[in-house]
Coordinates of C-alpha atoms in Angstrom, one line a residue:
M1 CA 31.2 -18.6 9.8
T2 CA 28.8 -17.7 6.9
E3 CA 27.3 -14.2 6.9
N4 CA 23.5 -13.9 6.7
P5 CA 22.3 -13.3 3.2
T6 CA 20.9 -9.9 2.2
P7 CA 17.2 -9.8 3.0
V8 CA 14.9 -9.9 0.0
I9 CA 13.1 -6.8 1.4
L10 CA 15.1 -4.0 3.1
T11 CA 13.6 -1.9 5.9
E12 CA 14.4 1.5 7.2
L13 CA 12.5 3.6 9.7
T14 CA 13.0 7.4 9.5
D15 CA 13.0 9.7 12.5
D16 CA 9.5 10.9 11.4
G17 CA 8.0 7.5 11.6
V18 CA 8.0 6.5 7.9
M19 CA 8.9 2.9 7.2
L20 CA 10.7 2.4 3.9
L21 CA 10.2 -1.1 2.4
T22 CA 12.5 -1.9 -0.5
L23 CA 11.9 -5.0 -2.6
N24 CA 15.5 -6.2 -2.9
R25 CA 16.3 -8.7 -5.6
P26 CA 17.7 -6.2 -8.1
E27 CA 19.6 -8.9 -10.0
R28 CA 16.2 -10.4 -10.8
H29 CA 14.5 -7.0 -11.1
N30 CA 12.8 -7.7 -7.8
A31 CA 10.8 -10.6 -9.2
W32 CA 8.4 -12.1 -6.6
T33 CA 9.2 -15.3 -4.7
L34 CA 7.7 -17.2 -1.8
E35 CA 10.4 -16.0 0.5
M36 CA 9.6 -12.4 -0.5
E37 CA 5.8 -12.9 0.1
L38 CA 6.3 -14.4 3.6
L39 CA 8.7 -11.6 4.6
Y40 CA 6.4 -8.9 3.0
N41 CA 3.5 -10.0 5.2
E42 CA 5.7 -10.3 8.3
L43 CA 7.0 -6.8 7.8
F44 CA 3.6 -5.3 7.4
D45 CA 2.5 -7.1 10.6
R46 CA 5.5 -5.7 12.5
A47 CA 4.8 -2.2 11.1
E48 CA 1.1 -2.4 12.2
A49 CA 2.1 -3.4 15.7
D50 CA 4.8 -0.7 16.0
P51 CA 3.3 2.7 17.2
R52 CA 6.5 4.4 15.9
V53 CA 5.5 3.6 12.3
R54 CA 3.0 6.2 11.0
A55 CA 3.3 5.5 7.2
V56 CA 4.9 3.1 4.8
V57 CA 6.7 3.8 1.5
L58 CA 7.1 0.7 -0.8
T59 CA 9.6 0.7 -3.7
G60 CA 12.0 -1.5 -5.5
A61 CA 15.8 -1.7 -5.6
G62 CA 17.6 -0.9 -8.8
R63 CA 15.7 -0.2 -12.1
S64 CA 12.5 -2.1 -11.4
F65 CA 9.6 -2.0 -8.9
C66 CA 8.5 -5.7 -9.3
P67 CA 7.8 -7.3 -12.7
G68 CA 5.7 -10.1 -11.2
M69 CA 6.5 -13.7 -10.2
D70 CA 10.0 -14.9 -10.7
M71 CA 9.9 -17.0 -13.9
S72 CA 11.6 -20.0 -12.3
V73 CA 8.9 -20.0 -9.6
L74 CA 6.2 -19.5 -12.3
D75 CA 7.6 -22.3 -14.4
A76 CA 7.7 -24.7 -11.5
A77 CA 4.2 -23.8 -10.4
S78 CA 2.7 -24.2 -13.9
S79 CA 4.3 -27.6 -14.4
G80 CA 3.2 -28.8 -11.1
A81 CA 6.7 -29.4 -9.9
R82 CA 6.4 -26.9 -7.0
P83 CA 2.8 -25.6 -6.7
W84 CA 2.3 -22.2 -5.1
P85 CA 0.9 -22.8 -1.6
T86 CA -2.0 -20.4 -2.0
D87 CA -4.1 -22.1 0.7
Q88 CA -1.3 -21.8 3.2
L89 CA -0.7 -18.1 2.8
P90 CA -2.6 -15.0 3.9
P91 CA -4.5 -13.0 1.3
R92 CA -2.1 -10.9 -0.9
T93 CA -3.9 -7.7 0.0
R94 CA -2.0 -6.6 3.1
P95 CA -1.6 -2.9 2.3
M96 CA -5.4 -2.6 2.1
S97 CA -6.0 -4.0 5.6
F98 CA -3.0 -2.1 7.0
P99 CA -4.4 0.8 9.1
K100 CA -1.7 3.3 8.2
P101 CA -1.1 5.0 4.8
V102 CA 1.0 3.2 2.2
V103 CA 2.6 5.0 -0.6
A104 CA 4.1 3.2 -3.7
A105 CA 7.1 4.7 -5.4
V106 CA 7.1 2.9 -8.7
N107 CA 10.6 3.2 -10.2
G108 CA 10.4 0.8 -13.2
A109 CA 8.7 -2.4 -14.3
C110 CA 5.5 -3.1 -12.4
A111 CA 3.6 -6.1 -13.6
G112 CA 1.6 -9.1 -12.3
I113 CA 2.0 -9.4 -8.5
G114 CA 4.0 -6.2 -8.6
F115 CA 1.1 -4.5 -10.4
N116 CA -1.3 -5.8 -7.8
Q117 CA 0.7 -4.6 -4.9
A118 CA 1.1 -1.1 -6.3
L119 CA -2.7 -1.0 -6.7
M120 CA -3.2 -2.1 -3.1
C121 CA -1.3 1.0 -1.9
D122 CA -3.3 4.1 -1.0
V123 CA -1.2 6.5 -3.2
R124 CA 1.1 5.8 -6.1
F125 CA 4.1 7.9 -7.3
A126 CA 5.8 6.8 -10.5
V127 CA 8.4 7.8 -13.1
R128 CA 7.4 8.5 -16.7
H129 CA 9.3 5.4 -18.0
A130 CA 7.7 3.0 -15.5
K131 CA 6.0 0.2 -17.3
F132 CA 2.7 -1.1 -15.9
A133 CA 1.0 -4.3 -17.0
A134 CA -1.5 -6.6 -15.5
A135 CA 0.0 -9.5 -17.5
F136 CA -2.5 -12.2 -16.4
S137 CA -4.2 -12.9 -19.7
A138 CA -0.8 -13.3 -21.4
R139 CA 0.1 -16.1 -18.9
G140 CA -3.3 -17.9 -19.2
L141 CA -4.4 -16.6 -15.8
V142 CA -7.3 -14.5 -14.5
A143 CA -7.1 -11.2 -12.6
E144 CA -5.8 -12.2 -9.2
D145 CA -6.1 -10.8 -5.7
G146 CA -9.4 -8.9 -6.3
V147 CA -7.9 -6.6 -8.9
S148 CA -10.9 -7.0 -11.1
W149 CA -12.8 -5.3 -8.3
L150 CA -10.2 -2.7 -7.5
L151 CA -8.9 -1.6 -10.9
P152 CA -12.3 -0.3 -12.3
R153 CA -12.6 1.8 -9.2
L154 CA -9.3 3.5 -10.0
V155 CA -9.4 3.8 -13.8
G156 CA -13.0 3.1 -14.8
Y157 CA -14.5 0.0 -16.4
G158 CA -13.3 0.6 -19.9
N159 CA -9.7 1.2 -19.0
A160 CA -9.7 -1.7 -16.6
A161 CA -11.1 -4.1 -19.2
D162 CA -8.5 -2.8 -21.7
L163 CA -5.6 -3.5 -19.3
L164 CA -6.8 -6.8 -18.0
L165 CA -7.9 -8.3 -21.3
S166 CA -4.9 -7.2 -23.3
S167 CA -2.1 -7.4 -20.7
R168 CA -0.6 -4.5 -22.6
R169 CA 2.1 -2.4 -21.1
I170 CA 1.5 1.3 -20.4
T171 CA 4.0 4.0 -19.4
G172 CA 3.8 6.2 -16.3
T173 CA 2.5 9.0 -18.5
E174 CA -0.5 6.9 -19.6
A175 CA -1.0 5.6 -16.1
L176 CA -1.3 9.1 -14.8
A177 CA -3.8 10.1 -17.5
M178 CA -6.1 7.2 -16.6
G179 CA -5.8 7.7 -12.9
L180 CA -3.7 4.6 -12.1
V181 CA -1.0 6.8 -10.5
N182 CA -1.4 10.0 -8.5
R183 CA 1.9 11.8 -9.5
L184 CA 4.7 11.5 -11.9
V185 CA 8.2 12.4 -10.6
E186 CA 11.6 12.6 -12.2
P187 CA 13.7 9.4 -11.5
A188 CA 16.2 11.1 -9.3
E189 CA 13.5 12.6 -7.2
L190 CA 11.0 9.7 -7.0
L191 CA 11.9 8.2 -3.6
A192 CA 12.5 11.6 -2.0
A193 CA 9.1 12.8 -3.2
A194 CA 7.3 9.7 -1.9
L195 CA 9.1 9.9 1.4
A196 CA 8.3 13.7 1.7
Y197 CA 4.6 13.0 1.1
A198 CA 4.6 10.2 3.7
T199 CA 6.5 12.3 6.1
E200 CA 4.0 15.1 5.9
L201 CA 1.3 12.6 6.7
A202 CA 3.3 11.3 9.6
R203 CA 3.9 14.8 11.0
S204 CA 0.6 16.5 10.5
A205 CA -2.2 13.9 10.3
S206 CA -3.7 11.9 13.1
P207 CA -2.7 8.2 12.8
Y208 CA -6.1 7.4 14.5
A209 CA -8.1 9.5 12.0
M210 CA -6.1 8.1 9.0
S211 CA -6.9 4.5 10.2
L212 CA -10.6 5.4 10.3
I213 CA -10.5 7.1 6.9
K214 CA -8.8 4.1 5.3
R215 CA -11.6 2.0 6.8
Q216 CA -14.2 4.3 5.4
L217 CA -12.7 4.2 1.9
A218 CA -12.7 0.4 1.9
D219 CA -16.1 -0.2 3.5
D220 CA -18.0 2.5 1.7
Q221 CA -17.4 0.8 -1.7
A222 CA -20.3 -1.5 -0.8
R223 CA -22.6 1.2 0.7
T224 CA -25.1 3.6 -0.7
F225 CA -24.5 7.3 -0.2
T226 CA -27.0 7.4 2.6
D227 CA -25.5 4.4 4.3
S228 CA -22.1 6.0 4.0
Q229 CA -23.5 9.2 5.7
D230 CA -24.9 7.1 8.6
H231 CA -21.7 5.2 9.0
A232 CA -19.6 8.4 9.0
A233 CA -21.8 9.8 11.8
A234 CA -21.1 6.7 13.9
L235 CA -17.4 6.9 13.2
L236 CA -17.4 10.7 13.9
A237 CA -18.9 10.0 17.4
T238 CA -16.1 7.5 17.9
A239 CA -13.4 9.9 16.7
K240 CA -14.7 12.7 19.0
R241 CA -14.1 10.5 22.0
A242 CA -10.4 10.1 21.1
P243 CA -7.6 12.4 22.3
D244 CA -6.6 13.3 18.8
Y245 CA -9.7 15.3 18.3
R246 CA -8.8 17.7 21.1
E247 CA -5.2 17.8 20.1
G248 CA -6.1 18.6 16.5
V249 CA -8.3 21.5 17.6
L250 CA -5.8 22.9 20.1
S251 CA -2.8 22.7 17.7
F252 CA -4.8 24.7 15.2
I253 CA -5.8 27.3 17.7
E254 CA -2.3 27.6 19.1
R255 CA -0.7 27.6 15.7
R256 CA 1.7 24.8 16.4
P257 CA 2.4 21.3 14.9
P258 CA 0.1 18.7 16.4
Q259 CA 1.4 16.1 18.8
F260 CA -0.6 13.0 17.9
A261 CA 0.1 9.6 19.5
G262 CA 0.9 6.7 17.4
L263 CA -1.6 3.9 16.9
G264 CA -1.6 1.7 20.0
E265 CA -0.1 4.4 22.3
T266 CA -3.5 5.3 23.7
E267 CA -6.6 3.3 24.5
A268 CA -8.5 4.9 21.6
V269 CA -7.4 2.6 18.8
A270 CA -9.4 2.4 15.6
P271 CA -11.7 -0.6 15.2
A272 CA -10.4 -3.3 12.8
L273 CA -11.1 -2.8 9.2
G274 CA -14.5 -4.3 8.3
Q275 CA -15.9 -4.1 11.8
E276 CA -18.9 -1.9 12.6
A277 CA -18.4 1.3 14.6
S278 CA -20.6 1.8 17.6
S279 CA -22.5 5.0 17.6

């Protein structure tokens, strides 16, 4: 009887509700494949539906995060031998529509699709020797997955133009300086630091409130300041009707850790990203 092959993405759920997703093709530096893409979306769907999951940490096995598409896949797609089934796949933006915080722990090479997925996360930790590269122009491609919209909002127009036009590699140190990553951590401490950050969110922050805040951050990119204020007022009215509001106040008064329910454990579930809140 043949044993099941090792999954291309490993999963582990901590006692505090942090789901660790590890891209797991270390022999290929975690280069992206169709199998990986399908499982990636499936795992995020499962994590969204599971109220035990309060945050996700995304990292890579071995020395790399993800250097982009596997070259054998890219070769077959560019030659027409095996076209990439773009029209049959969901958008490659799952962390942005995921209603729980996602933290990237970038441990090495991070380019192409790997670069995009790191950008889609809410917070990015990295090591100094990590190498970031958009890589698209060097392959005759355009900025994929909405990155030409997202990257300027993280690093400014000039830095985004530089990275996208040149496809040059930058280290974690330069990435921190331009705002591409939030924190630099020593290699031996990277995963522990990312997990500790996600664990603090899982323990002390309301999953419901975090889902609303993620929605605000996404939706307000297309709003004026005044519209953002009005939208926040509507969301605030919604939040005040949820149990987490009372629990947040009581836990502060009583000087104890809050006991927030997971998403889906109460009737007060955040509206889907992109939908309007009722006032």
